[in-house]
PDB file of C-alpha atoms in Angstrom:
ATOM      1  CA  UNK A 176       1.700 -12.724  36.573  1.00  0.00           C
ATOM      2  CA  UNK A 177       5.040 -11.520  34.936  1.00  0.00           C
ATOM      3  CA  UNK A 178       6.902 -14.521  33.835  1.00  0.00           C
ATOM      4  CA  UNK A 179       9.517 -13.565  30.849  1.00  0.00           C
ATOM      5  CA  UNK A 180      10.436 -16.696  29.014  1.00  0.00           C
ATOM      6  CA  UNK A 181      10.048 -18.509  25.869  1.00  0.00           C
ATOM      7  CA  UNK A 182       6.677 -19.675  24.195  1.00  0.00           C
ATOM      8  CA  UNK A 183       6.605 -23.303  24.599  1.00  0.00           C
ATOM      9  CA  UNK A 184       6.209 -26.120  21.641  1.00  0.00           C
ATOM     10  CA  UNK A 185       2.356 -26.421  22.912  1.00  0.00           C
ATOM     11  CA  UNK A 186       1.583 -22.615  22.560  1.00  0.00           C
ATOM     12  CA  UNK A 187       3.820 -21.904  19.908  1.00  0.00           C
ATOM     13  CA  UNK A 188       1.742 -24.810  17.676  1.00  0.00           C
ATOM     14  CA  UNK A 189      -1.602 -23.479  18.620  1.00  0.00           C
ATOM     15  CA  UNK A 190      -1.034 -20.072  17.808  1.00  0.00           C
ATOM     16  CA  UNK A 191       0.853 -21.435  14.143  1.00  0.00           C
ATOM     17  CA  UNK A 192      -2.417 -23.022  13.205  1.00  0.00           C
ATOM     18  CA  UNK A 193      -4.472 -19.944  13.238  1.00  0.00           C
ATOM     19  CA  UNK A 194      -1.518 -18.493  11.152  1.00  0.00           C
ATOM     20  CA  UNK A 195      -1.367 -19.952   8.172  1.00  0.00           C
ATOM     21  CA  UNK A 196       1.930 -19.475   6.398  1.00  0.00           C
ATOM     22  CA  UNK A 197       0.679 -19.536   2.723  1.00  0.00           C
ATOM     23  CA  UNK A 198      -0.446 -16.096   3.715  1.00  0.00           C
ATOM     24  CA  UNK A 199       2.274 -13.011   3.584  1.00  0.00           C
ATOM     25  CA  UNK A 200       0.489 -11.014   6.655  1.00  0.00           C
ATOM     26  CA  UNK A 201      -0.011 -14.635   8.533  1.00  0.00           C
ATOM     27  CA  UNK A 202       4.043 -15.263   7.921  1.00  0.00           C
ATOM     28  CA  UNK A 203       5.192 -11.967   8.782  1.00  0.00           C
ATOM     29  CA  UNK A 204       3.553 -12.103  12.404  1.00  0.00           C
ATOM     30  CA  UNK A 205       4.497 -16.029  12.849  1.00  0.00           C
ATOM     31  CA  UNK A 206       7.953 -14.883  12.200  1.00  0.00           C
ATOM     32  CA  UNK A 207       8.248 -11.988  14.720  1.00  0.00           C
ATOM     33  CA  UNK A 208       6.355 -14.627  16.732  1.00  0.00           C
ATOM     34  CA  UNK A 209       8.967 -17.435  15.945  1.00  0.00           C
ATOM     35  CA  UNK A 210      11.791 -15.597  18.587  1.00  0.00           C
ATOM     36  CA  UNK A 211       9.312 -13.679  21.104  1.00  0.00           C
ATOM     37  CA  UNK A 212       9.217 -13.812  24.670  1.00  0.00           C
ATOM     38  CA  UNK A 213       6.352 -14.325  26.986  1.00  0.00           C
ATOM     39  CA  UNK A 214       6.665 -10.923  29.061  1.00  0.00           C
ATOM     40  CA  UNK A 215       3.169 -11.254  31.173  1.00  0.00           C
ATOM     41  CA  UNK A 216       1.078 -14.568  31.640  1.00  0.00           C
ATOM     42  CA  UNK A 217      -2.384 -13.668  32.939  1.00  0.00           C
ATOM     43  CA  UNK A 218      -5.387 -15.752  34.127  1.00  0.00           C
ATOM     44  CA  UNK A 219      -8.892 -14.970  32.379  1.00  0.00           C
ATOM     45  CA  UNK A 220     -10.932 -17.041  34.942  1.00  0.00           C
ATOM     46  CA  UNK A 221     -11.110 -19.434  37.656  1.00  0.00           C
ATOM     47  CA  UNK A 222     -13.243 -21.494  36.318  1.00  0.00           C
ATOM     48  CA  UNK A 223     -11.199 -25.277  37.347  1.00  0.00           C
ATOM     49  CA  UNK A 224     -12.563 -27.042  34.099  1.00  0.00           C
ATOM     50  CA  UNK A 225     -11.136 -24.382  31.155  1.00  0.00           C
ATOM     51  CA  UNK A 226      -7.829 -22.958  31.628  1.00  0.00           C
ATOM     52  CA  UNK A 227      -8.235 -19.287  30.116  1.00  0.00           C
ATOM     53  CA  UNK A 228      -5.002 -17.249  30.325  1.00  0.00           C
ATOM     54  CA  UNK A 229      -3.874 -14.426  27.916  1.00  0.00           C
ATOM     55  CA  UNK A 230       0.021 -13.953  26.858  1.00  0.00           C
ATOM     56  CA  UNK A 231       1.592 -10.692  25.875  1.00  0.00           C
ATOM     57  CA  UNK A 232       4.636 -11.479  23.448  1.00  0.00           C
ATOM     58  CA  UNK A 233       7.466  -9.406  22.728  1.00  0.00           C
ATOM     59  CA  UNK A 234      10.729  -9.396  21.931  1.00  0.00           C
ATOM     60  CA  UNK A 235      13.490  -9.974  24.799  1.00  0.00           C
ATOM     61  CA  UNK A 236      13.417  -7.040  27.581  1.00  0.00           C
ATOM     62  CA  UNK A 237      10.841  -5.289  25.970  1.00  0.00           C
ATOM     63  CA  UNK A 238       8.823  -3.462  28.117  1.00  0.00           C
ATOM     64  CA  UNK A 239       4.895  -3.304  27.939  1.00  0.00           C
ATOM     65  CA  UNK A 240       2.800  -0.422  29.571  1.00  0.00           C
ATOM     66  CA  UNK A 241       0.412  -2.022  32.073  1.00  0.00           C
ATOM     67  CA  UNK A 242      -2.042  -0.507  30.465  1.00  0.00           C
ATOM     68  CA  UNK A 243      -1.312  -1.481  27.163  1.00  0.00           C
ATOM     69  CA  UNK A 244      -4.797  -3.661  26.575  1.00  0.00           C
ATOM     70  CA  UNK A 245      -6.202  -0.237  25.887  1.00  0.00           C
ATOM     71  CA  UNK A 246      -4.584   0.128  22.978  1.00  0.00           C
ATOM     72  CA  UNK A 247      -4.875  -3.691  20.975  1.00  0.00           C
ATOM     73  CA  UNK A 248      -5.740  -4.003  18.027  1.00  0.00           C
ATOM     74  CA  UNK A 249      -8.783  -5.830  16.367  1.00  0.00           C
ATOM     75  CA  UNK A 250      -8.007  -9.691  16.906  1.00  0.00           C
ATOM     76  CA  UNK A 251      -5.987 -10.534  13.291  1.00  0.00           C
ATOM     77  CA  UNK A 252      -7.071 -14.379  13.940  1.00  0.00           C
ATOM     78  CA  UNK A 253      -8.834 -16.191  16.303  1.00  0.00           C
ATOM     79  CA  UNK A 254      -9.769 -20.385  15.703  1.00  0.00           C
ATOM     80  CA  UNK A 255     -10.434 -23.629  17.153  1.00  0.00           C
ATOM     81  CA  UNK A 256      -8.135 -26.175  17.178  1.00  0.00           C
ATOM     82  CA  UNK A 257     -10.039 -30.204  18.057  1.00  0.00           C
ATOM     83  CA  UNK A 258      -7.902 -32.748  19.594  1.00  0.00           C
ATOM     84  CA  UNK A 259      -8.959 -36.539  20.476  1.00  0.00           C
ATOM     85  CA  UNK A 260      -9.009 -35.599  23.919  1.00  0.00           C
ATOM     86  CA  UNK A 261      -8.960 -31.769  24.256  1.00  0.00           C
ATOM     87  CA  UNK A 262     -10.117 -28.171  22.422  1.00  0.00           C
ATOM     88  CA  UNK A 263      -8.130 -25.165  22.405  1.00  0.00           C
ATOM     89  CA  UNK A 264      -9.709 -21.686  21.478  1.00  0.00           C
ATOM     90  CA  UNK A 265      -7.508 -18.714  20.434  1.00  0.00           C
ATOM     91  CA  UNK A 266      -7.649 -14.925  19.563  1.00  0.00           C
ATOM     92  CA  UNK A 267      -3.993 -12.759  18.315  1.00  0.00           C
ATOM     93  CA  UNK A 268      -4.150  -9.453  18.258  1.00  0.00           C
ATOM     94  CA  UNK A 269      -1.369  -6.873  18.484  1.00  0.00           C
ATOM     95  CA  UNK A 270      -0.652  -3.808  20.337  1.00  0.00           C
ATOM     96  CA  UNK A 271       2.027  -2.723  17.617  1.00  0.00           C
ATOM     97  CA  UNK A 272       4.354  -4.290  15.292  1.00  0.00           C
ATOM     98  CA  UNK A 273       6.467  -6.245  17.956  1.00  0.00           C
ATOM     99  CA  UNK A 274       4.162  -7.187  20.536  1.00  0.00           C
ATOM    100  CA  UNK A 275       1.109  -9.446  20.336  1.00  0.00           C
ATOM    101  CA  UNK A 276      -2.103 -10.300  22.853  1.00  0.00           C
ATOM    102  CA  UNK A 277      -2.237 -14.221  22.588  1.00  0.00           C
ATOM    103  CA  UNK A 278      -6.195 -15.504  24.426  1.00  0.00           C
ATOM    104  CA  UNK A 279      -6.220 -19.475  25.374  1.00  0.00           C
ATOM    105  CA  UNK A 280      -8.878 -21.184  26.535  1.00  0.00           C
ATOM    106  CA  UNK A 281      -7.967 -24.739  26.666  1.00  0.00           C
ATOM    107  CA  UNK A 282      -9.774 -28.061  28.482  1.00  0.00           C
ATOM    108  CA  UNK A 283      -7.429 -28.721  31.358  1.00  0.00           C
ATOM    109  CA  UNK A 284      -8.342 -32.015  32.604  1.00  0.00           C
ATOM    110  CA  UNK A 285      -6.215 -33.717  30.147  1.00  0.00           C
ATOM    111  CA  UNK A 286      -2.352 -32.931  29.979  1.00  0.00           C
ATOM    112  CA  UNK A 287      -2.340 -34.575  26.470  1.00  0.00           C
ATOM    113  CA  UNK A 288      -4.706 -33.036  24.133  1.00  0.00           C
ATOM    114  CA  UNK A 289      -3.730 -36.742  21.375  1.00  0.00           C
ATOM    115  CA  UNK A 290      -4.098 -36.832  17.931  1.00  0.00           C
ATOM    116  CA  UNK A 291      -4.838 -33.222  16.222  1.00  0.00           C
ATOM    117  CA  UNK A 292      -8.522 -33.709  14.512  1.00  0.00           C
ATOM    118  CA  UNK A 293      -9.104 -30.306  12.558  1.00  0.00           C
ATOM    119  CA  UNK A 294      -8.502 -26.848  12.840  1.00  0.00           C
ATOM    120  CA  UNK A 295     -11.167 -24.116  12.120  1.00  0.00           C
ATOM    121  CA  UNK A 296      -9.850 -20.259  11.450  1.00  0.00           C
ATOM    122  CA  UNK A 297     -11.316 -17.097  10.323  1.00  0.00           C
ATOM    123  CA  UNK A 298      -7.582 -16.683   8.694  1.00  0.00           C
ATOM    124  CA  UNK A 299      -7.830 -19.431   5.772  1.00  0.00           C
ATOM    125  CA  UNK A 300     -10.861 -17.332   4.574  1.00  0.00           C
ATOM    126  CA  UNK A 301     -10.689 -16.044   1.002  1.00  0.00           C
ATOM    127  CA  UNK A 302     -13.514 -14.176  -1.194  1.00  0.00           C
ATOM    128  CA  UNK A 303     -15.453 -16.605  -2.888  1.00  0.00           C
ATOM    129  CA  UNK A 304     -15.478 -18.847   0.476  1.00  0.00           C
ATOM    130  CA  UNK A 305     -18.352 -19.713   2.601  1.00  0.00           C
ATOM    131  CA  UNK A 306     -18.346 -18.600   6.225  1.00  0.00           C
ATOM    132  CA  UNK A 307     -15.488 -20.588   8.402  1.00  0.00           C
ATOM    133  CA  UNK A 308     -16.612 -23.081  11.275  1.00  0.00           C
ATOM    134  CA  UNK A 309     -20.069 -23.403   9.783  1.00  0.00           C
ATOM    135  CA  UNK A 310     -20.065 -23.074   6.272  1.00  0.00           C
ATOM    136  CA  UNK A 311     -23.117 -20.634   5.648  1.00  0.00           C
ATOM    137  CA  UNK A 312     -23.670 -17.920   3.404  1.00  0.00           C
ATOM    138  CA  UNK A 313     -21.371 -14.811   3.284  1.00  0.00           C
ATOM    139  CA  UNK A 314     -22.465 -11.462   2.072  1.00  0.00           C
ATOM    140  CA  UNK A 315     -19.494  -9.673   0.682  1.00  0.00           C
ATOM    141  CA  UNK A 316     -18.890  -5.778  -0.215  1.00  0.00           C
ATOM    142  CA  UNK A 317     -15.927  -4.483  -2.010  1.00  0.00           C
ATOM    143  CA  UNK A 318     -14.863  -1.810   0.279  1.00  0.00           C
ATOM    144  CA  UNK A 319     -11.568  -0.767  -2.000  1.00  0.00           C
ATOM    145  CA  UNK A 320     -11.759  -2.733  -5.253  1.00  0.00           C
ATOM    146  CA  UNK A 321      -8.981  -5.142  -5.556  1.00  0.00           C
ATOM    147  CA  UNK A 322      -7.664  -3.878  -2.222  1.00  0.00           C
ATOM    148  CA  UNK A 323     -10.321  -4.592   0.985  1.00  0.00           C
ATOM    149  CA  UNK A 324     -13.518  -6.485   0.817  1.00  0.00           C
ATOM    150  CA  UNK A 325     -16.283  -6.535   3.994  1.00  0.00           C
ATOM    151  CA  UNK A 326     -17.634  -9.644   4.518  1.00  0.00           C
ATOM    152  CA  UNK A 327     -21.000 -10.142   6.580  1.00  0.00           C
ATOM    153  CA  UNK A 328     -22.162 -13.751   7.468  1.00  0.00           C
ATOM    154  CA  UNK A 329     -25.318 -13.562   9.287  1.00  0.00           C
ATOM    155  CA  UNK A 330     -25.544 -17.271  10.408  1.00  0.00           C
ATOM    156  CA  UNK A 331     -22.472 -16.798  12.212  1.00  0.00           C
ATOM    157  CA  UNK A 332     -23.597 -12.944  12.897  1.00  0.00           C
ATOM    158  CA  UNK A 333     -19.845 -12.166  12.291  1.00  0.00           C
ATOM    159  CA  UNK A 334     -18.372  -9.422  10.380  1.00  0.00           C
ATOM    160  CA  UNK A 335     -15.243  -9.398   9.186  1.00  0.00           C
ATOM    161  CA  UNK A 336     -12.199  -7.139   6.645  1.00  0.00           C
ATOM    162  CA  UNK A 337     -10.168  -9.155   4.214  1.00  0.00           C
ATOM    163  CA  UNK A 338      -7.184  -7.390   3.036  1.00  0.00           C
ATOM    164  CA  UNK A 339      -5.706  -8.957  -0.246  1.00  0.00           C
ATOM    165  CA  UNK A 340      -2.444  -7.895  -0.198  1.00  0.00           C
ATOM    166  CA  UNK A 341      -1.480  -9.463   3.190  1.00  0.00           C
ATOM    167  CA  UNK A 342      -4.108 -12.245   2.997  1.00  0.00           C
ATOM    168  CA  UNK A 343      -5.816 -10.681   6.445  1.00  0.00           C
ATOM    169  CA  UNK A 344      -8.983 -11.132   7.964  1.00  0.00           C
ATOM    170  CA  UNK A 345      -9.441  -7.826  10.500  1.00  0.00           C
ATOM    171  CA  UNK A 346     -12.755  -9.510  13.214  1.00  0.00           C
ATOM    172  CA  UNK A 347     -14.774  -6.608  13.394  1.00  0.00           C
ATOM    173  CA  UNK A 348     -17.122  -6.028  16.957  1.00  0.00           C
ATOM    174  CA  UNK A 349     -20.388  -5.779  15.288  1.00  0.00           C
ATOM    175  CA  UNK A 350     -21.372  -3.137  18.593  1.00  0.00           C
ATOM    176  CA  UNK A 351     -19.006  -0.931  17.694  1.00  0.00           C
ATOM    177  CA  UNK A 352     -19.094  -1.208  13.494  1.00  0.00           C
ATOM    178  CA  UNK A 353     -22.998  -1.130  13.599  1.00  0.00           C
ATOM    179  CA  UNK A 354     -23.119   1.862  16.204  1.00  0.00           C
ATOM    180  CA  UNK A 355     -20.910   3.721  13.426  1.00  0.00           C
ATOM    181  CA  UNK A 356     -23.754   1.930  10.396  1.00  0.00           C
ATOM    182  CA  UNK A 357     -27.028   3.311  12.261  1.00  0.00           C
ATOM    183  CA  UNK A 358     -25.652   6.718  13.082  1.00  0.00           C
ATOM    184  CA  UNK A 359     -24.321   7.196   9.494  1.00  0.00           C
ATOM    185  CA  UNK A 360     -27.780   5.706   8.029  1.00  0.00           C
ATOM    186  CA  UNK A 361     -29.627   8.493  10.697  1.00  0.00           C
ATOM    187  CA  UNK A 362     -30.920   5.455  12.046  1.00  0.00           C
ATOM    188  CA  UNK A 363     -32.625   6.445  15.665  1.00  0.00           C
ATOM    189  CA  UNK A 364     -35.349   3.545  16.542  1.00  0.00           C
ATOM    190  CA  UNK A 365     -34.457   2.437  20.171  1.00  0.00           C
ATOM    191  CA  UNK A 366     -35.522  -0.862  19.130  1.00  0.00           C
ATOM    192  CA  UNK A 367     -33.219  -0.709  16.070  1.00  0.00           C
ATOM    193  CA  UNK A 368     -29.726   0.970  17.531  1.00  0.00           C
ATOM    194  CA  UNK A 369     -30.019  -1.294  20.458  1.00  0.00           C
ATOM    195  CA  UNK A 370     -30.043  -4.545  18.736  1.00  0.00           C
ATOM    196  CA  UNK A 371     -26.707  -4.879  16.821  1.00  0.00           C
ATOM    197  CA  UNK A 372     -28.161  -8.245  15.517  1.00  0.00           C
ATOM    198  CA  UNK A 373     -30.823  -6.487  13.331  1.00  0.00           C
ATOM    199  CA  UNK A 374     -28.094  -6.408  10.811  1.00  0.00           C
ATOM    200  CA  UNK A 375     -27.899  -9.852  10.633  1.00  0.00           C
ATOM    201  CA  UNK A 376     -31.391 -10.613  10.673  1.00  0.00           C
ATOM    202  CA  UNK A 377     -32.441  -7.452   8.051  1.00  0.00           C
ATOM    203  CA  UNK A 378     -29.360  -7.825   6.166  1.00  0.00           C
ATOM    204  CA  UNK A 379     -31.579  -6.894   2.528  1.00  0.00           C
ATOM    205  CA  UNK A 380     -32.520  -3.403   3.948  1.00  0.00           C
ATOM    206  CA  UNK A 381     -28.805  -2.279   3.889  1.00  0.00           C
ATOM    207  CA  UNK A 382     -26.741  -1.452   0.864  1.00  0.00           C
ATOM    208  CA  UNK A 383     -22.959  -2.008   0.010  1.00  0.00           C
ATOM    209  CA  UNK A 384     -22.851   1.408  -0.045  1.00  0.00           C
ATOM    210  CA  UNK A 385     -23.991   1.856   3.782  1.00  0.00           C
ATOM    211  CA  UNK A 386     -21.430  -0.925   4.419  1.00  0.00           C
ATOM    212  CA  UNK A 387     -18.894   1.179   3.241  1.00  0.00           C
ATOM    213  CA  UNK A 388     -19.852   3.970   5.072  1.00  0.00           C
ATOM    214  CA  UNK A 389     -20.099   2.091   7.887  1.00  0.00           C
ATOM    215  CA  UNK A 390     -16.956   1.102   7.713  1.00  0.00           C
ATOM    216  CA  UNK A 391     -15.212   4.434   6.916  1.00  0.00           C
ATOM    217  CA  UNK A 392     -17.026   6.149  10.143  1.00  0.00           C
ATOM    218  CA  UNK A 393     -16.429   3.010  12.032  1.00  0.00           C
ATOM    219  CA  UNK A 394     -12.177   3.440  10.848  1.00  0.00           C
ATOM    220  CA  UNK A 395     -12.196   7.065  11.348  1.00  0.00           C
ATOM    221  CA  UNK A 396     -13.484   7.123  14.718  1.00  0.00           C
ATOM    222  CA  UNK A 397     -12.292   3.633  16.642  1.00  0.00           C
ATOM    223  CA  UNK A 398      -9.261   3.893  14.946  1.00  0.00           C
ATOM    224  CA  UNK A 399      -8.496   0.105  15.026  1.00  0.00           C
ATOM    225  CA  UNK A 400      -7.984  -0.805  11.202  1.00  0.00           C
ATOM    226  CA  UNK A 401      -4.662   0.334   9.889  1.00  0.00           C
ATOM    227  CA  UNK A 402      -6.432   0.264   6.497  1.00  0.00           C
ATOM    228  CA  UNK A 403      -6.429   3.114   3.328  1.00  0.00           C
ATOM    229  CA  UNK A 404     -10.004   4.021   2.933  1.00  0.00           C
ATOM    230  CA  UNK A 405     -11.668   7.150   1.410  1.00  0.00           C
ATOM    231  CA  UNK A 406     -15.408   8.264   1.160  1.00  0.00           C
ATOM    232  CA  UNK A 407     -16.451   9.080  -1.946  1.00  0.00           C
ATOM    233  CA  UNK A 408     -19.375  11.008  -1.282  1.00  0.00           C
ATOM    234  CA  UNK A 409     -22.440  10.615  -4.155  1.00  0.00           C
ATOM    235  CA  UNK A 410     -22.758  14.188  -6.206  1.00  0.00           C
ATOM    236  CA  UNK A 411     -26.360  15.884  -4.886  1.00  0.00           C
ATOM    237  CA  UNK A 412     -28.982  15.983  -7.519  1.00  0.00           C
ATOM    238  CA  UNK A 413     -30.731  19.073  -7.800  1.00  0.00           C
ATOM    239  CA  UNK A 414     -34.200  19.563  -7.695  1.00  0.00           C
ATOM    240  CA  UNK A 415     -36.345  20.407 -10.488  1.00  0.00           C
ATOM    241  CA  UNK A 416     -37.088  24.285  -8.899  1.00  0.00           C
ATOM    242  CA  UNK A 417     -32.716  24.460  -8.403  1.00  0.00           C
ATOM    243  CA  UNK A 418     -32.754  23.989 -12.535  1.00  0.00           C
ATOM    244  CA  UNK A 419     -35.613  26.140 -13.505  1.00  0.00           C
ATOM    245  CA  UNK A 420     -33.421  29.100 -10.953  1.00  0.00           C
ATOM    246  CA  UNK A 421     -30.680  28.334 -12.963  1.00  0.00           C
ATOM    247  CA  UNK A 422     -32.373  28.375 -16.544  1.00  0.00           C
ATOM    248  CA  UNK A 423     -33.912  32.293 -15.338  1.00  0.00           C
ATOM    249  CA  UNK A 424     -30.694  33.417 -14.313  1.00  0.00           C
ATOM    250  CA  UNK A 425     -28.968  32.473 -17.564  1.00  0.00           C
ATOM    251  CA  UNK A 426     -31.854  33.867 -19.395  1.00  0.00           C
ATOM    252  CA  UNK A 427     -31.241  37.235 -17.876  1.00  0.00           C
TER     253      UNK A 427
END
């Protein structure tokens, strides 16, 4: 359903709380937000107790390639906002700078959702934080000191990029990222490359340093983190039998 028009109050408060404005990144997109149109309104299910509809927004007369859900992004937020009398469930993610993929799934037996109880957002996350929504443990890797850190929380077996100088968290798929962890770990157990939660529940047997690998095969190759990230690979020792060559051949 094409339907170009403005967000409304409703939407355009929902999507606000999962972008908090303390945070530059979070601002930037709430203000190219602020003055978007609605170019395409479609419905995620039929399901006559949750309303489930996604929005692409862009500025006015932009046009959008039909097939433009190929190319989002990884979701930049996604939250929970709890009413008296309703919950409302969001993802953002964009396509490019401009033009953002808005997910609601809302309760829509009641027309008011009443007095706004709490909001809950991977975006207010910080290092140093426990996991949002249920407060558990968080495992964190510094990817690029003082730039990027990984963050793992296996309770809430979600993984997720923190960026400091916007104040982003990138969601990560855990498929994808620990497709990209196995094959750079020459992991090839059935049982083990098959079950993306094994890195939740063996989270010990893995490294930072595999994290980071991880992540740089998982960038390289998906190409859905617009992130600066090198692999630096670890000098090989040599053997024992590589230094005694060596020693002989300087002897002669």
């Amino acid at each position: 359903m094409n339907s170009e028009r403005k967000i409304d109050a409703l939407e355009k408060q929902w999507i606000y709380a999962i972008l908090p404005e303390n945070k530059p990144g979070y601002k930037s997109i709430r203000d190219k937000i602020k003055n978007a149109f609605v170019l395409r309104r479609q419905p995620l299910s039929d399901d006559p107790v949750q309303d489930s509809y996604k929005l692409i927004l862009a500025p006015e007369s932009c046009t959008v390639n039909n097939t433009a859900d190929t190319y989002a992004t990884t979701p930049i937020s996604t939250g929970k906002i709890k009413y008296e009398n309703m919950e409302v469930y969001l993802a953002v993610s964009s396509f490019e700078d401009d033009v953002f993929e808005i997910e609601i799934s809302k309760d829509q037996s009641n027309d008011s959702p009443g007095k706004l109880l709490n909001v809950e957002t991977f975006a207010k996350w910080e290092p140093g934080m426990k996991a949002p929504f249920d407060n558990s443990e968080v495992r964190e890797i510094e990817a690029v000191k003082n730039k990027y850190t990984l963050a793992i929380a296996p309770a809430l077996k979600r993984i997720w990029l923190y960026e400091y100088a916007t104040g982003i968290n990138y969601l990560i798929p855990l498929s994808n990222f620990f497709n990209e962890l196995t094959r750079s770990k020459n992991i090839q157990s059935p049982e083990i490359v098959g079950n993306p939660n094994y890195l939740f529940t063996n989270l010990n047997k893995f490294e930072d340093a595999d994290f980071i690998r991880g992540l740089y095969f998982y960038n390289k190759y998906i190409r859905r983190l617009d992130i600066d990230l090198e692999l630096k690979e670890k000098p090989k020792r040599k053997s024992l039998f590589s230094l005694f060559s060596l020693l002989k051949t300087k002897k002669r």
